[in-house]
Amino acid sequence: MRESRLLHVPFWATFVFLYAPIVVLVVYSFNAGDSPFSFEGFTFRWYGELAGNADIRTGLVNTLVVAAGSTVLSTVLGTLLAVGLARHTRSRLLDAVGLLPAVLPDLVLAIGLLVFYSAIKITLGLHSVLLAHTVFGMAFVAAVVRTRLAHADTSLEEASRDLGAGPLTTFARITLPQLAPGIAAGALLAFTLSVDEFVIAFFTAAPTEPTLPIVIYSMVRFGVTPEINALATLLLAVSFTVVIVAQRMTRLTESFS
Amino acid sequence: MTSLHIQDVSRSFGDVTALAGVSLEIRQGEFFALLGPSGCGKTTLLRILAGFESPDGGRVTLDGADLLALPPHRRPVNLMFQSYALFPHMTVAKNVAYGLERERLGRAEVRRRVHDVLETVGLTAEAGRRPHRLSGGQRQRVALARAIVKRPRVLLLDEPLSALDKKVRAEMQLELKRLQNEVGITFVVVTHDQEEAMSLADRIAVFKEGRVEQIDAPVTLYERPGTPFVADFVGANNLFTGTAGEGGVDVPGIGLLPCDADVAPGTPVLLAVRPEKVRIGEGGRLSGVVVDVSFYGGVSHVSVGVEGRSGPVLVATQGATRVTSGSPVSLGWAAGDAVLIAQ
């Protein structure tokens, strides 16, 4: 039996709605002219100019430092938080509060962190952005790992104890490998969220050390240039790669269990 | 010589009593079964022995040493989990080696013992495989190998055969007995399946609602059940409630049924007769009508509706039977074949 072709229309319409702006962006990043209204031929010029732009280079380096640092911290702390919540507390409230920073409005978190930093007299800089990103990154990692823990078989840990392994060995040799796919997925999530995070970074960064989203924001204030289009296209490529890698990883681990 | 001594162990979860003061003595080298319906506390006791639960009260000693004082990873006891709990990220050989590596044995010794135990359970060819690529029976052998390679003084088995299909079960049943003979470890098996317990164990403790009803060898348990629950739970049985009389049991609505009474007349008792002890023929004390006949090849099961009794009387006969559904029959048994149980 053949399906009606008519049913395909809303599907493709949704896809066009989702991806048309992105396609336009990518196309214009190769536009030879600098008018955003007409395409005047193909060029790599904007990618070259991008590489020569010192502001963007520092922004990118700052963002990578923040993202890498906060991902490492988020992954370690988030995993411990998830294990603690799943195995050492029966409180549903604590469970919810532990994962709350993931869904808190960015603005609330940003203002809160700024007030907190000035209260404990921490100077602003990359470190303050890094710690701020760790706050929500940790919650995301904990949420992902927590889900995996809920499905994990506790009898494996008991078997490990039964065979003579202490609690620490059991955690390292049995619990962690069980959680590895969740931890990796959480780390990827924390990294991508940190890379394009704007609001919290805007509040907690020092003016002299902006992250890439802040640099882009300040450039866009004077109008969108083809250079920005090129930058956005590159970021898009990175995001796609991360998503595909993440999907591959989950598929691999699914085939194991 | 007593190996494992369980004294007055109790455990409750909220207002549910899982164990209400259980005492058991399990001898060195014995194949011991804890048998009971689900929720009778047998699994809780097993988890207490393994160290995953603590009792509210009572003592457990292994050859005189307090077992409860040790954390699970320091007990000379290993548990084979019902789900097998094989580590999915390790190969069969790594799974088996895991416990030995925790004892800090030399690599050569670990390799030798892993190899030996895999040979014992017939899995040498599967040593490099991950658990998800094994059949149910193979997984069970790995779980068993992983537990016995540690040479525990007591091996605990939680429903060891329940996850296997019928043919593999029979095979593993023999295998377990052979292994137990070979390694000489005390086996304590938990099961709800009375056939499994009867065929495996040297002695069985029947549990009911957190208490031990009876501890005996399978044959004694079957032939001389000590409580109404055991008579009903272990094997098929025909039970009649009545009072002890002269030369039998007086059952209201039925009359005097034959048995060797050794209790004072007038005592309320339960009379139990196994289906295979009931004879169909003339001169029996009971008369009824055949309700159903099922032929199983070696044996036939005949259900007979008897007036004055709510359920049918079950009769098992060798081979095929001549009686057919609807025909009136007379039932009887030798007085010595009936068992009297105090109510």
Coordinates of C-alpha atoms in Angstrom, one line a residue, chain B residues 90-223:
Chain B
M90 CA 34.5 -7.6 30.4
T91 CA 35.1 -10.9 28.6
V92 CA 34.2 -14.2 30.2
A93 CA 37.8 -14.7 31.3
K94 CA 38.0 -11.2 32.8
N95 CA 34.7 -11.8 34.6
V96 CA 36.1 -15.0 36.1
A97 CA 39.5 -13.4 36.9
Y98 CA 37.9 -10.4 38.6
G99 CA 37.6 -12.0 42.0
L100 CA 41.1 -13.5 41.9
E101 CA 42.7 -10.2 41.0
R102 CA 41.1 -8.7 44.1
E103 CA 43.0 -11.3 46.2
R104 CA 46.2 -9.9 44.7
L105 CA 47.3 -13.3 43.3
G106 CA 50.1 -13.5 40.8
R107 CA 49.1 -13.2 37.1
A108 CA 50.3 -16.7 36.3
E109 CA 48.2 -18.2 39.1
V110 CA 45.1 -16.1 38.1
R111 CA 45.5 -17.3 34.5
R112 CA 45.9 -20.9 35.6
R113 CA 42.9 -20.9 37.9
V114 CA 40.7 -19.1 35.4
H115 CA 41.7 -21.7 32.7
D116 CA 41.0 -24.6 35.1
V117 CA 37.6 -23.4 36.2
L118 CA 36.5 -22.6 32.6
E119 CA 37.5 -26.1 31.7
T120 CA 35.4 -27.5 34.6
V121 CA 32.3 -25.7 33.4
G122 CA 33.1 -26.4 29.7
L123 CA 33.6 -22.8 28.5
T124 CA 37.2 -22.8 27.4
A125 CA 36.2 -21.8 23.9
E126 CA 34.1 -18.9 25.1
A127 CA 36.8 -17.3 27.3
G128 CA 37.3 -14.3 25.0
R129 CA 33.6 -13.5 24.5
R130 CA 31.5 -10.8 26.1
P131 CA 28.5 -12.0 28.2
H132 CA 25.9 -10.7 25.7
R133 CA 27.1 -13.1 23.1
L134 CA 26.5 -16.2 25.3
S135 CA 23.3 -18.3 25.7
G136 CA 21.4 -18.4 28.9
G137 CA 23.0 -21.7 30.0
Q138 CA 26.5 -20.4 29.1
R139 CA 25.9 -17.2 31.1
Q140 CA 24.9 -19.3 34.1
R141 CA 28.1 -21.4 33.8
V142 CA 30.2 -18.2 33.8
A143 CA 28.4 -16.9 36.9
L144 CA 29.0 -20.2 38.6
A145 CA 32.7 -20.3 37.5
R146 CA 33.2 -16.7 38.7
A147 CA 31.9 -17.7 42.1
I148 CA 33.6 -21.0 42.6
V149 CA 37.0 -19.8 41.3
K150 CA 37.3 -17.9 44.6
R151 CA 37.1 -21.2 46.5
P152 CA 34.6 -19.8 49.0
R153 CA 33.7 -21.9 52.0
V154 CA 30.1 -21.4 51.3
L155 CA 28.5 -20.8 47.8
L156 CA 25.1 -19.1 47.9
L157 CA 22.9 -19.6 44.8
D158 CA 19.8 -17.4 44.3
E159 CA 17.2 -19.3 42.2
P160 CA 20.0 -20.8 40.0
L161 CA 17.9 -22.5 37.5
S162 CA 14.9 -20.2 37.2
A163 CA 16.0 -18.3 34.1
L164 CA 16.8 -21.4 32.1
D165 CA 14.4 -23.3 29.8
K166 CA 13.4 -26.8 30.7
K167 CA 16.0 -28.8 28.8
V168 CA 19.0 -26.7 29.9
R169 CA 17.6 -26.8 33.5
A170 CA 17.9 -30.5 33.7
E171 CA 21.4 -30.3 32.3
M172 CA 22.5 -27.6 34.8
Q173 CA 20.8 -29.5 37.6
L174 CA 23.2 -32.4 37.1
E175 CA 26.1 -30.1 36.5
L176 CA 25.5 -28.3 39.8
K177 CA 25.4 -31.6 41.7
R178 CA 28.6 -32.8 40.0
L179 CA 30.4 -29.6 40.7
Q180 CA 29.3 -29.6 44.3
N181 CA 30.7 -33.1 44.6
E182 CA 33.9 -32.1 42.9
V183 CA 34.8 -28.9 44.7
G184 CA 33.3 -29.9 48.1
I185 CA 32.1 -26.4 48.9
T186 CA 29.0 -26.0 51.0
F187 CA 26.1 -25.0 48.7
V188 CA 23.1 -23.0 49.9
V189 CA 20.5 -22.6 47.3
V190 CA 17.4 -20.5 47.5
T191 CA 14.4 -21.6 45.4
H192 CA 10.7 -21.4 45.2
D193 CA 10.6 -24.5 43.0
Q194 CA 10.1 -27.6 45.2
E195 CA 11.2 -30.0 42.4
E196 CA 14.5 -28.1 42.1
A197 CA 15.1 -28.2 45.8
M198 CA 14.2 -31.9 46.1
S199 CA 16.4 -33.0 43.2
L200 CA 19.4 -30.9 44.3
A201 CA 19.6 -30.7 48.0
D202 CA 20.8 -33.0 50.8
R203 CA 18.5 -31.2 53.2
I204 CA 15.8 -28.6 52.7
A205 CA 14.5 -25.9 55.0
V206 CA 10.9 -25.0 54.2
F207 CA 10.1 -21.3 54.8
K208 CA 6.8 -19.7 55.5
E209 CA 6.3 -16.1 56.3
G210 CA 9.7 -15.6 57.8
R211 CA 9.8 -18.8 59.8
V212 CA 11.3 -22.2 59.2
E213 CA 8.5 -24.8 59.0
Q214 CA 10.6 -27.9 58.7
I215 CA 14.2 -29.0 58.0
D216 CA 14.7 -32.4 56.6
A217 CA 16.1 -34.5 53.8
P218 CA 13.9 -34.4 50.7
V219 CA 12.6 -37.9 51.1
T220 CA 11.6 -37.3 54.8
L221 CA 10.1 -34.0 53.8
Y222 CA 8.0 -35.6 51.2
E223 CA 7.0 -38.7 53.1

